[in-house]
PDB file of C-alpha atoms and ligand atoms in Angstrom:
ATOM      1  CA  MET O 117       3.167  24.453  -6.388  1.00  0.00           C
ATOM      2  CA  ALA O 118       1.478  24.611  -9.740  1.00  0.00           C
ATOM      3  CA  HIS O 119       1.950  21.813 -12.063  1.00  0.00           C
ATOM      4  CA  HIS O 120       2.363  22.462 -16.012  1.00  0.00           C
ATOM      5  CA  ARG O 121       2.153  18.912 -17.566  1.00  0.00           C
ATOM      6  CA  ILE O 122      -0.584  17.169 -15.629  1.00  0.00           C
ATOM      7  CA  THR O 123      -3.947  18.748 -13.879  1.00  0.00           C
ATOM      8  CA  VAL O 124      -4.934  17.241  -9.905  1.00  0.00           C
ATOM      9  CA  GLU O 125      -7.432  17.226  -8.499  1.00  0.00           C
ATOM     10  CA  ARG O 126      -7.718  16.636  -4.663  1.00  0.00           C
ATOM     11  CA  ILE O 127     -10.843  14.058  -3.968  1.00  0.00           C
ATOM     12  CA  ALA O 128     -10.951  14.259  -0.273  1.00  0.00           C
ATOM     13  CA  GLY O 129      -9.559  16.060   2.844  1.00  0.00           C
ATOM     14  CA  GLY O 130      -7.794  13.073   4.153  1.00  0.00           C
ATOM     15  CA  CYS O 131      -5.629  12.178   1.200  1.00  0.00           C
ATOM     16  CA  GLY O 132      -5.926  11.363  -2.460  1.00  0.00           C
ATOM     17  CA  ALA O 133      -5.807  12.885  -5.973  1.00  0.00           C
ATOM     18  CA  GLU O 134      -7.241  12.275  -9.667  1.00  0.00           C
ATOM     19  CA  ILE O 135      -4.392  13.563 -12.329  1.00  0.00           C
ATOM     20  CA  GLY O 136      -5.577  14.039 -15.576  1.00  0.00           C
ATOM     21  CA  GLY O 137      -3.734  14.824 -18.925  1.00  0.00           C
ATOM     22  CA  VAL O 138      -1.525  12.135 -19.280  1.00  0.00           C
ATOM     23  CA  ASP O 139      -1.618   8.797 -21.188  1.00  0.00           C
ATOM     24  CA  LEU O 140       0.352   6.370 -19.149  1.00  0.00           C
ATOM     25  CA  ARG O 141       0.505   3.855 -21.809  1.00  0.00           C
ATOM     26  CA  ARG O 142       3.014   5.678 -23.855  1.00  0.00           C
ATOM     27  CA  PRO O 143       6.856   6.488 -22.830  1.00  0.00           C
ATOM     28  CA  LEU O 144       6.709   9.764 -20.328  1.00  0.00           C
ATOM     29  CA  ASP O 145       9.689  12.306 -20.031  1.00  0.00           C
ATOM     30  CA  PRO O 146      11.212  13.180 -16.585  1.00  0.00           C
ATOM     31  CA  ASP O 147       9.336  16.511 -16.165  1.00  0.00           C
ATOM     32  CA  THR O 148       6.338  14.695 -16.411  1.00  0.00           C
ATOM     33  CA  ILE O 149       7.190  11.992 -14.109  1.00  0.00           C
ATOM     34  CA  ALA O 150       8.556  14.660 -11.504  1.00  0.00           C
ATOM     35  CA  GLU O 151       5.430  16.370 -11.490  1.00  0.00           C
ATOM     36  CA  ILE O 152       3.478  12.919 -11.016  1.00  0.00           C
ATOM     37  CA  ARG O 153       6.013  12.193  -8.216  1.00  0.00           C
ATOM     38  CA  ARG O 154       5.176  15.417  -6.483  1.00  0.00           C
ATOM     39  CA  ALA O 155       1.685  14.847  -6.796  1.00  0.00           C
ATOM     40  CA  LEU O 156       2.071  11.599  -5.374  1.00  0.00           C
ATOM     41  CA  VAL O 157       3.936  13.150  -2.166  1.00  0.00           C
ATOM     42  CA  GLU O 158       1.796  15.606  -1.627  1.00  0.00           C
ATOM     43  CA  ASN O 159      -1.330  13.640  -1.672  1.00  0.00           C
ATOM     44  CA  LEU O 160      -0.358  10.154  -0.802  1.00  0.00           C
ATOM     45  CA  CYS O 161      -2.205   8.235  -3.788  1.00  0.00           C
ATOM     46  CA  VAL O 162      -3.255   9.284  -6.985  1.00  0.00           C
ATOM     47  CA  PHE O 163      -5.788   8.028  -9.646  1.00  0.00           C
ATOM     48  CA  PHE O 164      -5.333   8.399 -13.346  1.00  0.00           C
ATOM     49  CA  ARG O 165      -8.540   7.539 -15.305  1.00  0.00           C
ATOM     50  CA  GLY O 166      -9.475   6.230 -18.489  1.00  0.00           C
ATOM     51  CA  GLN O 167      -6.123   3.823 -19.222  1.00  0.00           C
ATOM     52  CA  ASP O 168      -7.668   1.216 -20.738  1.00  0.00           C
ATOM     53  CA  GLY O 169      -6.040  -1.289 -22.961  1.00  0.00           C
ATOM     54  CA  MET O 170      -2.765  -0.912 -20.592  1.00  0.00           C
ATOM     55  CA  THR O 171      -0.750  -3.657 -20.749  1.00  0.00           C
ATOM     56  CA  ASP O 172       1.263  -5.618 -18.256  1.00  0.00           C
ATOM     57  CA  LEU O 173       4.747  -4.033 -20.180  1.00  0.00           C
ATOM     58  CA  ASP O 174       3.194  -0.788 -20.182  1.00  0.00           C
ATOM     59  CA  GLN O 175       2.544  -1.058 -16.446  1.00  0.00           C
ATOM     60  CA  ALA O 176       6.069  -2.201 -15.992  1.00  0.00           C
ATOM     61  CA  ARG O 177       7.894   0.596 -17.778  1.00  0.00           C
ATOM     62  CA  PHE O 178       5.564   3.067 -15.815  1.00  0.00           C
ATOM     63  CA  ALA O 179       6.183   2.180 -12.238  1.00  0.00           C
ATOM     64  CA  GLY O 180       9.891   1.732 -13.195  1.00  0.00           C
ATOM     65  CA  TYR O 181      10.320   5.562 -13.910  1.00  0.00           C
ATOM     66  CA  PHE O 182       9.431   5.518 -10.015  1.00  0.00           C
ATOM     67  CA  GLY O 183      12.334   3.115  -8.594  1.00  0.00           C
ATOM     68  CA  PRO O 184      13.343  -0.364  -8.675  1.00  0.00           C
ATOM     69  CA  PHE O 185      11.113  -2.972  -8.537  1.00  0.00           C
ATOM     70  CA  GLY O 186      10.070  -4.390  -5.385  1.00  0.00           C
ATOM     71  CA  ARG O 187      10.029  -8.422  -4.036  1.00  0.00           C
ATOM     72  CA  ASP O 188       6.299  -9.752  -3.960  1.00  0.00           C
ATOM     73  CA  PRO O 189       5.954 -12.871  -1.359  1.00  0.00           C
ATOM     74  CA  PHE O 190       3.277 -15.054  -1.828  1.00  0.00           C
ATOM     75  CA  VAL O 191       2.188 -13.956  -5.152  1.00  0.00           C
ATOM     76  CA  GLU O 192       3.436 -15.083  -8.560  1.00  0.00           C
ATOM     77  CA  GLY O 193       3.867 -12.337 -11.054  1.00  0.00           C
ATOM     78  CA  GLU O 194       2.778 -12.725 -14.679  1.00  0.00           C
ATOM     79  CA  ALA O 195       4.240 -14.495 -17.926  1.00  0.00           C
ATOM     80  CA  THR O 196       4.537 -11.181 -19.525  1.00  0.00           C
ATOM     81  CA  HIS O 197       6.352  -9.305 -16.405  1.00  0.00           C
ATOM     82  CA  PRO O 198       7.482 -10.956 -13.103  1.00  0.00           C
ATOM     83  CA  ASN O 199       6.734  -7.510 -11.472  1.00  0.00           C
ATOM     84  CA  VAL O 200       2.900  -7.323 -12.337  1.00  0.00           C
ATOM     85  CA  VAL O 201       0.779  -9.424 -10.426  1.00  0.00           C
ATOM     86  CA  LYS O 202      -2.698 -10.628 -10.932  1.00  0.00           C
ATOM     87  CA  VAL O 203      -4.775  -9.381  -8.427  1.00  0.00           C
ATOM     88  CA  ALA O 204      -8.560 -10.961  -9.021  1.00  0.00           C
ATOM     89  CA  LYS O 205     -11.592 -12.580  -7.313  1.00  0.00           C
ATOM     90  CA  GLU O 206     -14.036 -14.696  -9.072  1.00  0.00           C
ATOM     91  CA  ALA O 207     -17.676 -14.417  -9.455  1.00  0.00           C
ATOM     92  CA  ASP O 208     -18.136 -18.143  -7.516  1.00  0.00           C
ATOM     93  CA  GLU O 209     -16.168 -17.356  -4.773  1.00  0.00           C
ATOM     94  CA  GLY O 210     -18.736 -15.273  -3.041  1.00  0.00           C
ATOM     95  CA  ASP O 211     -17.812 -13.709   0.101  1.00  0.00           C
ATOM     96  CA  LYS O 212     -14.338 -15.440   0.551  1.00  0.00           C
ATOM     97  CA  PRO O 213     -11.788 -12.950   1.715  1.00  0.00           C
ATOM     98  CA  THR O 214     -10.445 -10.704  -0.590  1.00  0.00           C
ATOM     99  CA  PHE O 215      -6.737  -9.913  -1.472  1.00  0.00           C
ATOM    100  CA  GLY O 216      -5.992  -6.470   0.551  1.00  0.00           C
ATOM    101  CA  GLY O 217      -9.413  -6.980   1.911  1.00  0.00           C
ATOM    102  CA  SER O 218      -7.977  -5.284   5.901  1.00  0.00           C
ATOM    103  CA  TRP O 219      -6.626  -2.184   6.652  1.00  0.00           C
ATOM    104  CA  HIS O 220      -2.530  -2.745   5.967  1.00  0.00           C
ATOM    105  CA  SER O 221       0.302  -0.971   4.581  1.00  0.00           C
ATOM    106  CA  ASP O 222       1.580  -3.581   1.837  1.00  0.00           C
ATOM    107  CA  TRP O 223       4.149  -6.057   3.004  1.00  0.00           C
ATOM    108  CA  SER O 224       4.943  -4.729   6.057  1.00  0.00           C
ATOM    109  CA  PHE O 225       6.344  -7.591   7.402  1.00  0.00           C
ATOM    110  CA  LEU O 226       9.249  -7.382   5.137  1.00  0.00           C
ATOM    111  CA  GLU O 227      12.770  -5.697   5.909  1.00  0.00           C
ATOM    112  CA  THR O 228      12.289  -3.493   2.970  1.00  0.00           C
ATOM    113  CA  PRO O 229       8.569  -2.714   2.893  1.00  0.00           C
ATOM    114  CA  PRO O 230       7.797  -1.697  -0.581  1.00  0.00           C
ATOM    115  CA  SER O 231       7.355   2.690  -1.245  1.00  0.00           C
ATOM    116  CA  PHE O 232       4.513   2.764  -3.776  1.00  0.00           C
ATOM    117  CA  THR O 233       2.497   0.296  -4.880  1.00  0.00           C
ATOM    118  CA  PHE O 234       0.713   0.668  -8.650  1.00  0.00           C
ATOM    119  CA  LEU O 235      -2.688  -1.073  -9.171  1.00  0.00           C
ATOM    120  CA  HIS O 236      -4.578  -1.048 -12.651  1.00  0.00           C
ATOM    121  CA  ALA O 237      -8.152  -2.118 -13.112  1.00  0.00           C
ATOM    122  CA  ARG O 238      -8.630  -4.306 -16.035  1.00  0.00           C
ATOM    123  CA  GLU O 239     -12.314  -6.485 -15.075  1.00  0.00           C
ATOM    124  CA  LEU O 240     -14.580  -4.634 -12.564  1.00  0.00           C
ATOM    125  CA  PRO O 241     -17.758  -5.402 -10.804  1.00  0.00           C
ATOM    126  CA  PRO O 242     -21.304  -3.736 -11.991  1.00  0.00           C
ATOM    127  CA  PHE O 243     -20.799  -2.097  -8.533  1.00  0.00           C
ATOM    128  CA  GLY O 244     -18.893  -2.027  -5.394  1.00  0.00           C
ATOM    129  CA  GLY O 245     -14.774  -2.995  -5.148  1.00  0.00           C
ATOM    130  CA  ASP O 246     -13.997   0.203  -4.227  1.00  0.00           C
ATOM    131  CA  THR O 247     -10.465   0.614  -2.433  1.00  0.00           C
ATOM    132  CA  MET O 248     -10.151   3.348   0.919  1.00  0.00           C
ATOM    133  CA  PHE O 249      -6.789   4.769   1.900  1.00  0.00           C
ATOM    134  CA  SER O 250      -6.057   6.631   5.148  1.00  0.00           C
ATOM    135  CA  ASN O 251      -3.352   9.122   5.664  1.00  0.00           C
ATOM    136  CA  GLN O 252      -0.913   7.877   8.289  1.00  0.00           C
ATOM    137  CA  TYR O 253       1.115  11.427   8.931  1.00  0.00           C
ATOM    138  CA  LEU O 254      -2.581  12.735  10.153  1.00  0.00           C
ATOM    139  CA  ALA O 255      -3.233  10.003  12.047  1.00  0.00           C
ATOM    140  CA  TYR O 256       0.324  10.543  14.357  1.00  0.00           C
ATOM    141  CA  GLU O 257      -0.233  14.454  14.012  1.00  0.00           C
ATOM    142  CA  THR O 258      -3.563  14.427  15.960  1.00  0.00           C
ATOM    143  CA  LEU O 259      -2.263  12.357  18.678  1.00  0.00           C
ATOM    144  CA  SER O 260      -1.004  14.017  22.225  1.00  0.00           C
ATOM    145  CA  ASP O 261       2.610  15.338  22.630  1.00  0.00           C
ATOM    146  CA  GLY O 262       2.474  12.570  25.581  1.00  0.00           C
ATOM    147  CA  LEU O 263       2.025   9.726  23.322  1.00  0.00           C
ATOM    148  CA  ARG O 264       3.746  10.720  20.307  1.00  0.00           C
ATOM    149  CA  ARG O 265       6.890  11.013  22.181  1.00  0.00           C
ATOM    150  CA  THR O 266       5.870   7.599  23.598  1.00  0.00           C
ATOM    151  CA  LEU O 267       5.104   5.658  20.373  1.00  0.00           C
ATOM    152  CA  ASP O 268       8.216   7.706  18.719  1.00  0.00           C
ATOM    153  CA  GLY O 269      10.219   5.275  20.724  1.00  0.00           C
ATOM    154  CA  LEU O 270       8.883   2.265  20.174  1.00  0.00           C
ATOM    155  CA  ARG O 271       9.544  -0.464  17.889  1.00  0.00           C
ATOM    156  CA  ALA O 272       6.770  -3.505  16.689  1.00  0.00           C
ATOM    157  CA  VAL O 273       6.843  -6.770  15.595  1.00  0.00           C
ATOM    158  CA  TYR O 274       5.232  -8.139  12.307  1.00  0.00           C
ATOM    159  CA  TRP O 275       4.536 -11.494  10.955  1.00  0.00           C
ATOM    160  CA  ALA O 276       2.555 -12.251   7.630  1.00  0.00           C
ATOM    161  CA  LYS O 277      -0.259 -14.104   9.848  1.00  0.00           C
ATOM    162  CA  SER O 278      -2.911 -14.191   6.568  1.00  0.00           C
ATOM    163  CA  TYR O 279      -0.289 -16.216   4.948  1.00  0.00           C
ATOM    164  CA  ALA O 280       0.198 -18.965   7.802  1.00  0.00           C
ATOM    165  CA  LYS O 281      -0.772 -22.345   6.932  1.00  0.00           C
ATOM    166  CA  SER O 282      -4.253 -21.956   9.295  1.00  0.00           C
ATOM    167  CA  ALA O 283      -5.024 -18.661   7.530  1.00  0.00           C
ATOM    168  CA  ALA O 284      -7.043 -17.314   4.828  1.00  0.00           C
ATOM    169  CA  PHE O 285      -4.424 -17.026   2.060  1.00  0.00           C
ATOM    170  CA  PHE O 286      -2.510 -19.819   2.501  1.00  0.00           C
ATOM    171  CA  ASP O 287      -1.638 -21.290  -0.661  1.00  0.00           C
ATOM    172  CA  ASN O 288      -4.668 -21.120  -3.141  1.00  0.00           C
ATOM    173  CA  ARG O 289      -7.450 -22.240  -0.419  1.00  0.00           C
ATOM    174  CA  ASN O 290      -9.010 -18.675  -1.417  1.00  0.00           C
ATOM    175  CA  ALA O 291      -8.545 -16.138  -4.347  1.00  0.00           C
ATOM    176  CA  ARG O 292      -8.118 -19.228  -6.778  1.00  0.00           C
ATOM    177  CA  GLY O 293      -7.991 -16.495  -9.505  1.00  0.00           C
ATOM    178  CA  MET O 294      -4.579 -15.545  -8.258  1.00  0.00           C
ATOM    179  CA  LYS O 295      -1.335 -17.408  -8.088  1.00  0.00           C
ATOM    180  CA  VAL O 296      -0.893 -17.468  -4.510  1.00  0.00           C
ATOM    181  CA  ARG O 297       2.032 -19.976  -3.216  1.00  0.00           C
ATOM    182  CA  HIS O 298       3.476 -20.320   0.131  1.00  0.00           C
ATOM    183  CA  ASP O 299       6.767 -18.455   1.043  1.00  0.00           C
ATOM    184  CA  GLU O 300       8.793 -19.542   3.891  1.00  0.00           C
ATOM    185  CA  THR O 301      11.158 -16.855   3.608  1.00  0.00           C
ATOM    186  CA  ALA O 302       8.981 -14.278   4.028  1.00  0.00           C
ATOM    187  CA  MET O 303       7.259 -15.968   7.533  1.00  0.00           C
ATOM    188  CA  ALA O 304      10.099 -14.833   9.857  1.00  0.00           C
ATOM    189  CA  GLU O 305       9.087 -12.042  12.150  1.00  0.00           C
ATOM    190  CA  MET O 306      10.281  -8.636  11.650  1.00  0.00           C
ATOM    191  CA  VAL O 307      10.438  -5.369  13.869  1.00  0.00           C
ATOM    192  CA  HIS O 308      10.149  -1.540  12.474  1.00  0.00           C
ATOM    193  CA  PRO O 309       9.590   1.927  14.375  1.00  0.00           C
ATOM    194  CA  VAL O 310       5.667   2.741  15.401  1.00  0.00           C
ATOM    195  CA  VAL O 311       6.238   5.875  13.819  1.00  0.00           C
ATOM    196  CA  ARG O 312       8.540   6.318  10.585  1.00  0.00           C
ATOM    197  CA  VAL O 313       9.972   9.146   8.643  1.00  0.00           C
ATOM    198  CA  HIS O 314       9.194   9.768   5.280  1.00  0.00           C
ATOM    199  CA  PRO O 315      12.513  10.412   3.285  1.00  0.00           C
ATOM    200  CA  GLU O 316      10.644  12.467   0.870  1.00  0.00           C
ATOM    201  CA  SER O 317       8.554  14.896   2.839  1.00  0.00           C
ATOM    202  CA  GLY O 318      10.339  14.559   6.402  1.00  0.00           C
ATOM    203  CA  ARG O 319       7.412  14.173   7.896  1.00  0.00           C
ATOM    204  CA  ARG O 320       6.329  11.663  10.708  1.00  0.00           C
ATOM    205  CA  ALA O 321       3.612   8.749   9.952  1.00  0.00           C
ATOM    206  CA  LEU O 322       2.143   6.298  12.055  1.00  0.00           C
ATOM    207  CA  PHE O 323       3.494   2.421  11.055  1.00  0.00           C
ATOM    208  CA  ALA O 324       1.398  -0.196  12.556  1.00  0.00           C
ATOM    209  CA  ASN O 325      -1.424  -2.271  10.944  1.00  0.00           C
ATOM    210  CA  ASP O 326      -4.006  -4.664  12.105  1.00  0.00           C
ATOM    211  CA  ALA O 327      -3.315  -7.348   9.301  1.00  0.00           C
ATOM    212  CA  TYR O 328       0.586  -7.681   9.958  1.00  0.00           C
ATOM    213  CA  THR O 329       1.530  -6.518  13.203  1.00  0.00           C
ATOM    214  CA  VAL O 330       1.436  -8.832  16.612  1.00  0.00           C
ATOM    215  CA  ARG O 331       2.918  -6.502  19.285  1.00  0.00           C
ATOM    216  CA  PHE O 332       5.391  -4.165  20.783  1.00  0.00           C
ATOM    217  CA  GLU O 333       9.196  -5.361  20.748  1.00  0.00           C
ATOM    218  CA  ASN O 334       9.865  -6.743  24.048  1.00  0.00           C
ATOM    219  CA  VAL O 335       5.915  -6.652  25.152  1.00  0.00           C
ATOM    220  CA  THR O 336       3.569  -9.933  25.473  1.00  0.00           C
ATOM    221  CA  GLN O 337       0.620  -9.554  22.739  1.00  0.00           C
ATOM    222  CA  ARG O 338      -1.793  -9.768  25.450  1.00  0.00           C
ATOM    223  CA  GLU O 339       0.210  -6.379  27.028  1.00  0.00           C
ATOM    224  CA  SER O 340       0.450  -4.980  23.842  1.00  0.00           C
ATOM    225  CA  GLN O 341      -3.152  -5.432  22.505  1.00  0.00           C
ATOM    226  CA  PRO O 342      -5.192  -2.671  24.409  1.00  0.00           C
ATOM    227  CA  LEU O 343      -2.260   0.060  22.735  1.00  0.00           C
ATOM    228  CA  LEU O 344      -2.405  -1.573  19.456  1.00  0.00           C
ATOM    229  CA  ASP O 345      -6.293  -1.556  19.098  1.00  0.00           C
ATOM    230  CA  PHE O 346      -6.277   1.933  19.569  1.00  0.00           C
ATOM    231  CA  LEU O 347      -3.766   2.991  17.062  1.00  0.00           C
ATOM    232  CA  TYR O 348      -5.415   0.813  14.302  1.00  0.00           C
ATOM    233  CA  ALA O 349      -8.832   2.773  15.275  1.00  0.00           C
ATOM    234  CA  GLN O 350      -7.013   5.776  15.164  1.00  0.00           C
ATOM    235  CA  ALA O 351      -4.852   5.136  11.865  1.00  0.00           C
ATOM    236  CA  VAL O 352      -8.554   4.967   9.925  1.00  0.00           C
ATOM    237  CA  ARG O 353     -10.459   7.557  11.075  1.00  0.00           C
ATOM    238  CA  SER O 354     -13.045   8.722   8.459  1.00  0.00           C
ATOM    239  CA  GLU O 355     -11.821  12.161   8.197  1.00  0.00           C
ATOM    240  CA  PHE O 356      -8.054  10.821   7.040  1.00  0.00           C
ATOM    241  CA  THR O 357      -9.603   8.683   4.539  1.00  0.00           C
ATOM    242  CA  CYS O 358     -10.273   8.912   0.773  1.00  0.00           C
ATOM    243  CA  ARG O 359     -12.447   5.990  -1.042  1.00  0.00           C
ATOM    244  CA  PHE O 360     -11.734   5.595  -4.813  1.00  0.00           C
ATOM    245  CA  THR O 361     -14.579   4.004  -7.045  1.00  0.00           C
ATOM    246  CA  TRP O 362     -12.608   2.420  -9.628  1.00  0.00           C
ATOM    247  CA  SER O 363     -13.607   2.842 -13.311  1.00  0.00           C
ATOM    248  CA  PRO O 364     -12.891   0.949 -16.371  1.00  0.00           C
ATOM    249  CA  GLY O 365      -8.648   0.884 -17.095  1.00  0.00           C
ATOM    250  CA  ALA O 366      -8.230   3.678 -13.921  1.00  0.00           C
ATOM    251  CA  MET O 367      -4.853   2.985 -12.380  1.00  0.00           C
ATOM    252  CA  ALA O 368      -4.082   4.116  -8.582  1.00  0.00           C
ATOM    253  CA  ILE O 369      -0.693   4.515  -7.153  1.00  0.00           C
ATOM    254  CA  TRP O 370      -0.331   4.875  -3.432  1.00  0.00           C
ATOM    255  CA  ASP O 371       2.949   5.567  -0.940  1.00  0.00           C
ATOM    256  CA  ASN O 372       2.913   2.584   1.605  1.00  0.00           C
ATOM    257  CA  ARG O 373       5.222   5.012   3.941  1.00  0.00           C
ATOM    258  CA  CYS O 374       2.381   7.195   5.374  1.00  0.00           C
ATOM    259  CA  LEU O 375      -1.024   5.376   4.052  1.00  0.00           C
ATOM    260  CA  GLN O 376      -2.863   2.149   5.075  1.00  0.00           C
ATOM    261  CA  HIS O 377      -5.584   1.032   2.582  1.00  0.00           C
ATOM    262  CA  TYR O 378      -8.438  -1.314   2.451  1.00  0.00           C
ATOM    263  CA  ALA O 379      -9.787  -3.588  -0.391  1.00  0.00           C
ATOM    264  CA  ILE O 380     -13.539  -3.293   0.368  1.00  0.00           C
ATOM    265  CA  ASN O 381     -15.213  -7.030  -0.401  1.00  0.00           C
ATOM    266  CA  ASP O 382     -18.791  -6.123  -1.250  1.00  0.00           C
ATOM    267  CA  TYR O 383     -19.185  -7.402  -4.721  1.00  0.00           C
ATOM    268  CA  GLY O 384     -19.655 -11.478  -4.498  1.00  0.00           C
ATOM    269  CA  GLY O 385     -21.357 -13.176  -7.010  1.00  0.00           C
ATOM    270  CA  HIS O 386     -19.187 -10.766  -9.688  1.00  0.00           C
ATOM    271  CA  ARG O 387     -15.672 -10.909 -10.880  1.00  0.00           C
ATOM    272  CA  ARG O 388     -12.755  -8.273 -10.493  1.00  0.00           C
ATOM    273  CA  GLU O 389      -9.581  -8.509 -11.901  1.00  0.00           C
ATOM    274  CA  MET O 390      -6.486  -5.913 -11.413  1.00  0.00           C
ATOM    275  CA  ARG O 391      -2.909  -5.780 -11.644  1.00  0.00           C
ATOM    276  CA  ARG O 392      -0.388  -4.678  -9.129  1.00  0.00           C
ATOM    277  CA  THR O 393       3.060  -3.707  -9.185  1.00  0.00           C
ATOM    278  CA  THR O 394       5.354  -2.640  -5.898  1.00  0.00           C
ATOM    279  CA  LEU O 395       8.362  -0.688  -5.720  1.00  0.00           C
ATOM    280  CA  ARG O 396      11.789  -1.210  -3.012  1.00  0.00           C
ATOM    281  CA  GLY O 397      11.417   1.068  -0.337  1.00  0.00           C
ATOM    282  CA  GLU O 398      13.983   1.529   2.310  1.00  0.00           C
ATOM    283  CA  LYS O 399      14.019  -0.218   5.768  1.00  0.00           C
ATOM    284  CA  PRO O 400      12.021   1.849   7.527  1.00  0.00           C
ATOM    285  CA  ILE O 401      13.503   4.870   9.314  1.00  0.00           C
ATOM    286  CA  ALA O 402      12.896   5.590  13.161  1.00  0.00           C
ATOM    287  CA  VAL O 403      12.629   9.058  15.023  1.00  0.00           C
ATOM    288  CA  GLY O 404      15.920  10.486  15.547  1.00  0.00           C
ATOM    289  CA  GLU O 405      17.489   8.139  12.756  1.00  0.00           C
ATOM    290  CA  ASP O 406      16.516  10.472   9.872  1.00  0.00           C
ATOM    291  CA  ASP O 407      19.480  12.437   9.651  1.00  0.00           C
ATOM    292  CA  ASN O 408      21.573  10.145   8.260  1.00  0.00           C
ATOM    293  CA  ARG O 409      19.249   7.894   6.411  1.00  0.00           C
ATOM    294  CA  ARG O 410      17.732  10.015   4.095  1.00  0.00           C
ATOM    295  CA  PRO O 411      19.628  10.806   1.379  1.00  0.00           C
ATOM    296  CA  VAL O 412      19.941   6.978   1.085  1.00  0.00           C
ATOM    297  CA  ALA O 413      15.988   6.450   0.867  1.00  0.00           C
ATOM    298  CA  ALA O 414      15.183   9.080  -1.847  1.00  0.00           C
ATOM    299  CA  GLN O 415      14.875   7.115  -4.837  1.00  0.00           C
TER     300      GLN O 415
HETATM  301  C1  SIN A 538      -4.133  -4.467  -2.428  1.00  0.00           C
HETATM  302  O1  SIN A 538      -4.306  -4.422  -1.476  1.00  0.00           O
HETATM  303  O2  SIN A 538      -2.874  -4.494  -3.012  1.00  0.00           O
HETATM  304  C2  SIN A 538      -5.497  -4.454  -3.612  1.00  0.00           C
HETATM  305  C3  SIN A 538      -6.411  -3.401  -3.271  1.00  0.00           C
HETATM  306  C4  SIN A 538      -7.451  -3.287  -4.190  1.00  0.00           C
HETATM  307  O3  SIN A 538      -7.619  -4.993  -4.517  1.00  0.00           O
HETATM  308  O4  SIN A 538      -8.285  -2.689  -4.358  1.00  0.00           O
END
């Protein structure tokens, strides 16, 4: 479908488009927001360049056009706005883990994981620090009929393992430039369908990630691991991905319900600072559950 208020240019076969012709630092009218949302549903992640000088309040206003804010466990928002979170790695943190530095879907251990995430570039390293995205509709649709049918009926257990006491992101052990705090209320196990139905596209997406999925429901971790390892590899096949190279002031929006993403940790010795906002998503919709749940989820 044609766009009248924005330009949309696809950047890879798997997912991703650059949007032009819009200034996110100013209030936007409903028709422009509707076009951006349509481009997002069609391309799964969208990128806007040249939004330099965008403030935390501009970011909160823009994100708020797309739905209610989400809950961000473990990280504190900025004083300027509680739903705008600093994501940073300092130059002297070398090869320490980067926030978001493994394939994942944001906060997928929560009961209602985020729908969209907004990320704005504030300070970039001279090279590196790209973000990769992978299309989970394609990850599901390219499986055999038999495996798809098996997965349609499975549920998996999630746990915020990278925020546990022994792990990389417990408190401010790593990511010193960020406000990371222990949050016991987000440490409970959660169960989600392995295949989720997207409330806007109606398509089925694979929903399991190495960062937060621990095993299938009613199955031991040891029994689960071989199939999980296969699904994690399937989820990020190169042909399903796009890679976004940030430029100063660039803004990304991605849909966690049909994508995984990965922040590449290849800029040791240099500083990178971003601002991140998440929106509240629905409880993941299982196959067969979609008929009565879809209207509730549309935001
Ligand atoms: C994230 O996973 O939210 C961070 C992505 C990035 O910093 O590129």
